[in-house]
Amino acid sequence: MDITLGMTVEAFLKCDNGRHPVTIQLNSNMIAPAHLGATVIGRANVDGSTRTMMALLEGLDLQSIGVAAPRMAREFHLTPGELGWVFGINALGLLPGSAIGGWLADRIGRKNMLMLAVAWFGIFSILTTQVWNLDSLLVARFLTGLGLGGAMPTLIALCSETTPPERRGTVVGAMYCGLPFGAVFASLIGIISNAEDAWRHIFYLGGIGPLLTLPLLALFLKESNQYISASEKGGVQASGAVVDALWKGGRASTTLALWLSYLCTLIVLYFLINWLPTLVLSRGLTPLQASSVQIMFNIGAGIGAISIAALFDRSSKRVVVIATYIAVVIALLALAAATNGVAMAAGGLFAGLFLTGAQSVLYALAGTAYPVAVRGTGIGAAGAVGRLGSVIGPLLAGILLGQGQSGVMLVASSVLLIVFAAAGLLRASRNIFS
């Protein structure tokens, strides 16, 4: 007999005093047949693919400014200090975007917030192609950053709420690996479109792609069941105060530790994301070699995002954190000592692998540290502090390079920040899993 939801099944219940007829109506809250289980798994796979695709498009847009920067600098006659402001203002938009986006995701829903953020950064990425001077470029990139910042905490909250705790790091890492692979696409576009004014092609693709995905998000991306449940119980609306979300319930020390690690890790990560091509060129290498080093950095980042997060799920968390940050230090020193294209590509590969691997672990931890009702707010706040680091890193590097400091010195001096980042991550993981 075929069994479908909604049908009525008559059966007999056997007791000590005989058999008694009972009537059962099957519904979606009961154990589903096998073909319904397959449907649920299929929907989960669609959701996962959609989230990874969105991360890929966000990575393309985030990396686009670093790839386009050398040609933009020549067209608009930008000094290293002014270029630092271009990198910094893009990251500065990420800061309020992350905080506001996480807060809104707790109020209007994960899906609605993600669609709003995608539409926002898609539109302003396209408008970046129409800038005519430094001031208009700064405005366009700040507004693009607002949308980019709002997307990531929402994606992390969705991943955290649709994944068993023992696989959460792996799934968040799989989603996050879309960012560096999107950045690889940006670098490839930069190589293919190598005319002086062809930097605009990167921003066209970075804007049109997200806008084309909006119908897919509307049709296939499912709202988090945990969010729906919390919303129906009044938990989301009642969780109003940001201060309570971050500092009450024994979360104060975890919040501080996460913020320290986010800040220091992203200072170094965004310094390299934005300035690596320029640093390669300053060593006397060709634009093609600079793009190749950037591609290797992002390939390493994609591998590290998923592999290190998976190790964090399956191995000793303390060992994984210590080993990852030791490897970051070694990779940075190797990158600083590199003198040719092959050595710089190898240094870029391993720096991207371990830095982004550490960052994916941070995102997974942030998704675990806060309850559903305030998860978006907690992730968004941590992301906003990290985005402050993504402003400081490129901006400070631009100022120092403009004063004549060498790129080698800047890369080597990042080691101290990595030590602080490791200390913060160790403390946060101890608080969450103890």
Short mmCIF file of N, CA, C and O in Angstrom, two decimals, residues 51 54-55 57-59 62 93-94 96-102 105 110-122 144-159 175 179 210 217 221 363 379-380 387:
data_model
loop_
_atom_site.label_atom_id
_atom_site.label_comp_id
_atom_site.label_asym_id
_atom_site.label_seq_id
_atom_site.Cartn_x
_atom_site.Cartn_y
_atom_site.Cartn_z
N ARG A 51 23.93 28.64 -0.33
CA ARG A 51 24.76 29.43 0.60
C ARG A 51 26.19 29.53 0.09
O ARG A 51 26.81 30.60 0.16
N MET A 54 26.41 31.99 -2.74
CA MET A 54 26.36 33.38 -2.27
C MET A 54 27.71 33.79 -1.68
O MET A 54 28.17 34.92 -1.88
N ALA A 55 28.36 32.88 -0.95
CA ALA A 55 29.67 33.20 -0.40
C ALA A 55 30.68 33.40 -1.53
O ALA A 55 31.56 34.27 -1.46
N LEU A 57 30.07 34.57 -4.57
CA LEU A 57 29.84 35.89 -5.16
C LEU A 57 30.33 37.01 -4.25
O LEU A 57 30.86 38.02 -4.70
N GLU A 58 30.16 36.81 -2.93
CA GLU A 58 30.66 37.82 -2.00
C GLU A 58 32.18 37.87 -2.04
O GLU A 58 32.78 38.95 -2.00
N GLY A 59 32.82 36.69 -2.14
CA GLY A 59 34.28 36.67 -2.23
C GLY A 59 34.78 37.36 -3.47
O GLY A 59 35.79 38.08 -3.45
N LEU A 62 34.50 41.09 -2.74
CA LEU A 62 35.48 41.54 -1.76
C LEU A 62 36.87 41.65 -2.35
O LEU A 62 37.62 42.59 -2.08
N GLY A 93 32.83 50.02 5.38
CA GLY A 93 31.43 49.73 5.15
C GLY A 93 31.02 48.37 5.69
O GLY A 93 29.87 48.16 6.09
N LEU A 94 31.97 47.41 5.70
CA LEU A 94 31.67 46.09 6.24
C LEU A 94 31.35 46.13 7.72
O LEU A 94 30.58 45.31 8.22
N PRO A 96 29.70 48.52 9.94
CA PRO A 96 28.29 48.71 10.32
C PRO A 96 27.39 47.72 9.59
O PRO A 96 26.35 47.32 10.13
N GLY A 97 27.79 47.31 8.37
CA GLY A 97 26.97 46.34 7.65
C GLY A 97 26.85 45.03 8.40
O GLY A 97 25.77 44.43 8.48
N SER A 98 27.95 44.57 8.99
CA SER A 98 27.93 43.32 9.75
C SER A 98 27.08 43.45 11.01
O SER A 98 26.26 42.57 11.31
N ALA A 99 27.26 44.54 11.75
CA ALA A 99 26.51 44.72 12.99
C ALA A 99 25.02 44.88 12.73
O ALA A 99 24.18 44.24 13.36
N ILE A 100 24.68 45.74 11.76
CA ILE A 100 23.27 45.97 11.44
C ILE A 100 22.64 44.74 10.80
O ILE A 100 21.51 44.37 11.11
N GLY A 101 23.41 44.09 9.91
CA GLY A 101 22.88 42.90 9.25
C GLY A 101 22.59 41.78 10.22
O GLY A 101 21.54 41.11 10.13
N GLY A 102 23.49 41.54 11.19
CA GLY A 102 23.24 40.51 12.18
C GLY A 102 22.03 40.83 13.04
O GLY A 102 21.20 39.96 13.35
N ALA A 105 18.90 40.33 10.98
CA ALA A 105 18.63 38.91 10.75
C ALA A 105 17.87 38.28 11.91
O ALA A 105 17.12 37.31 11.72
N ARG A 110 16.46 35.27 8.58
CA ARG A 110 17.75 35.05 7.90
C ARG A 110 17.60 35.23 6.38
O ARG A 110 18.41 35.88 5.73
N LYS A 111 16.57 34.62 5.81
CA LYS A 111 16.40 34.65 4.37
C LYS A 111 16.14 36.08 3.87
O LYS A 111 16.76 36.52 2.89
N ASN A 112 15.25 36.80 4.52
CA ASN A 112 14.94 38.16 4.09
C ASN A 112 16.17 39.07 4.18
O ASN A 112 16.42 39.88 3.29
N MET A 113 16.95 38.93 5.25
CA MET A 113 18.13 39.76 5.42
C MET A 113 19.17 39.44 4.35
O MET A 113 19.82 40.34 3.80
N LEU A 114 19.34 38.16 4.03
CA LEU A 114 20.32 37.78 3.02
C LEU A 114 19.94 38.35 1.65
O LEU A 114 20.79 38.88 0.93
N MET A 115 18.67 38.28 1.29
CA MET A 115 18.24 38.81 0.00
C MET A 115 18.43 40.32 -0.06
O MET A 115 18.84 40.87 -1.09
N LEU A 116 18.15 41.02 1.04
CA LEU A 116 18.36 42.46 1.09
C LEU A 116 19.83 42.80 0.89
O LEU A 116 20.19 43.71 0.12
N ALA A 117 20.72 42.08 1.59
CA ALA A 117 22.15 42.35 1.50
C ALA A 117 22.68 42.07 0.09
O ALA A 117 23.48 42.83 -0.46
N VAL A 118 22.22 40.98 -0.52
CA VAL A 118 22.67 40.61 -1.86
C VAL A 118 22.27 41.68 -2.88
O VAL A 118 23.07 42.09 -3.74
N ALA A 119 21.02 42.12 -2.80
CA ALA A 119 20.57 43.16 -3.73
C ALA A 119 21.37 44.44 -3.54
O ALA A 119 21.77 45.10 -4.52
N TRP A 120 21.66 44.78 -2.29
CA TRP A 120 22.38 46.02 -1.99
C TRP A 120 23.79 46.00 -2.57
O TRP A 120 24.19 46.91 -3.29
N PHE A 121 24.57 44.93 -2.26
CA PHE A 121 25.96 44.96 -2.73
C PHE A 121 26.05 44.72 -4.24
O PHE A 121 26.99 45.16 -4.89
N GLY A 122 25.05 44.05 -4.83
CA GLY A 122 25.04 43.90 -6.28
C GLY A 122 24.86 45.22 -6.99
O GLY A 122 25.59 45.54 -7.95
N THR A 144 28.96 49.67 -1.05
CA THR A 144 29.06 48.25 -1.39
C THR A 144 29.40 47.43 -0.14
O THR A 144 28.84 46.36 0.09
N GLY A 145 30.32 47.96 0.68
CA GLY A 145 30.72 47.26 1.89
C GLY A 145 29.58 47.04 2.87
O GLY A 145 29.55 46.04 3.58
N LEU A 146 28.62 47.98 2.91
CA LEU A 146 27.47 47.80 3.80
C LEU A 146 26.72 46.50 3.48
O LEU A 146 26.36 45.74 4.38
N GLY A 147 26.47 46.28 2.19
CA GLY A 147 25.77 45.06 1.81
C GLY A 147 26.59 43.81 2.02
O GLY A 147 26.09 42.79 2.49
N LEU A 148 27.88 43.89 1.67
CA LEU A 148 28.76 42.73 1.87
C LEU A 148 28.84 42.36 3.34
O LEU A 148 28.83 41.17 3.70
N GLY A 149 28.93 43.36 4.21
CA GLY A 149 29.01 43.10 5.65
C GLY A 149 27.76 42.44 6.19
O GLY A 149 27.83 41.60 7.09
N GLY A 150 26.60 42.80 5.66
CA GLY A 150 25.35 42.24 6.15
C GLY A 150 25.12 40.80 5.74
O GLY A 150 24.37 40.06 6.39
N ALA A 151 25.76 40.36 4.66
CA ALA A 151 25.51 39.01 4.15
C ALA A 151 26.16 37.92 5.00
O ALA A 151 25.55 36.88 5.27
N MET A 152 27.41 38.14 5.44
CA MET A 152 28.16 37.06 6.07
C MET A 152 27.56 36.59 7.40
O MET A 152 27.42 35.37 7.61
N PRO A 153 27.21 37.47 8.37
CA PRO A 153 26.64 36.93 9.61
C PRO A 153 25.34 36.17 9.38
O PRO A 153 25.02 35.22 10.09
N THR A 154 24.60 36.58 8.35
CA THR A 154 23.36 35.88 8.04
C THR A 154 23.64 34.49 7.50
O THR A 154 22.98 33.51 7.87
N LEU A 155 24.62 34.37 6.63
CA LEU A 155 25.00 33.06 6.10
C LEU A 155 25.49 32.13 7.22
O LEU A 155 25.15 30.95 7.25
N ILE A 156 26.28 32.67 8.14
CA ILE A 156 26.81 31.85 9.23
C ILE A 156 25.68 31.39 10.15
O ILE A 156 25.64 30.24 10.58
N ALA A 157 24.73 32.29 10.45
CA ALA A 157 23.59 31.92 11.29
C ALA A 157 22.78 30.81 10.62
O ALA A 157 22.37 29.84 11.27
N LEU A 158 22.56 30.90 9.32
CA LEU A 158 21.84 29.86 8.59
C LEU A 158 22.56 28.52 8.67
O LEU A 158 21.95 27.48 8.93
N CYS A 159 23.87 28.54 8.45
CA CYS A 159 24.65 27.30 8.52
C CYS A 159 24.59 26.70 9.92
O CYS A 159 24.41 25.48 10.08
N MET A 175 30.91 26.48 3.51
CA MET A 175 30.28 27.71 3.01
C MET A 175 31.32 28.81 2.84
O MET A 175 31.38 29.48 1.81
N LEU A 179 34.19 32.15 -0.38
CA LEU A 179 34.78 33.48 -0.46
C LEU A 179 36.12 33.48 -1.19
O LEU A 179 36.29 34.22 -2.16
N PRO A 210 25.25 38.61 -8.34
CA PRO A 210 24.34 38.58 -7.19
C PRO A 210 22.89 38.91 -7.54
O PRO A 210 21.96 38.28 -7.02
N LEU A 217 17.33 32.57 -4.69
CA LEU A 217 17.20 32.66 -3.23
C LEU A 217 15.74 32.64 -2.83
O LEU A 217 15.34 31.98 -1.86
N LEU A 221 15.97 28.90 -1.24
CA LEU A 221 16.56 29.01 0.09
C LEU A 221 15.47 28.97 1.15
O LEU A 221 14.50 29.74 1.09
N TYR A 363 34.46 31.76 12.69
CA TYR A 363 33.05 31.86 12.29
C TYR A 363 32.23 30.72 12.87
O TYR A 363 31.10 30.91 13.31
N ILE A 379 26.94 37.07 16.20
CA ILE A 379 27.84 36.89 15.06
C ILE A 379 28.12 38.23 14.39
O ILE A 379 29.26 38.53 14.02
N GLY A 380 27.07 39.04 14.23
CA GLY A 380 27.26 40.34 13.59
C GLY A 380 28.19 41.25 14.36
O GLY A 380 29.01 41.97 13.77
N ARG A 387 35.75 43.39 11.23
CA ARG A 387 35.78 44.33 10.10
C ARG A 387 36.56 45.59 10.46
O ARG A 387 37.14 46.23 9.58
#
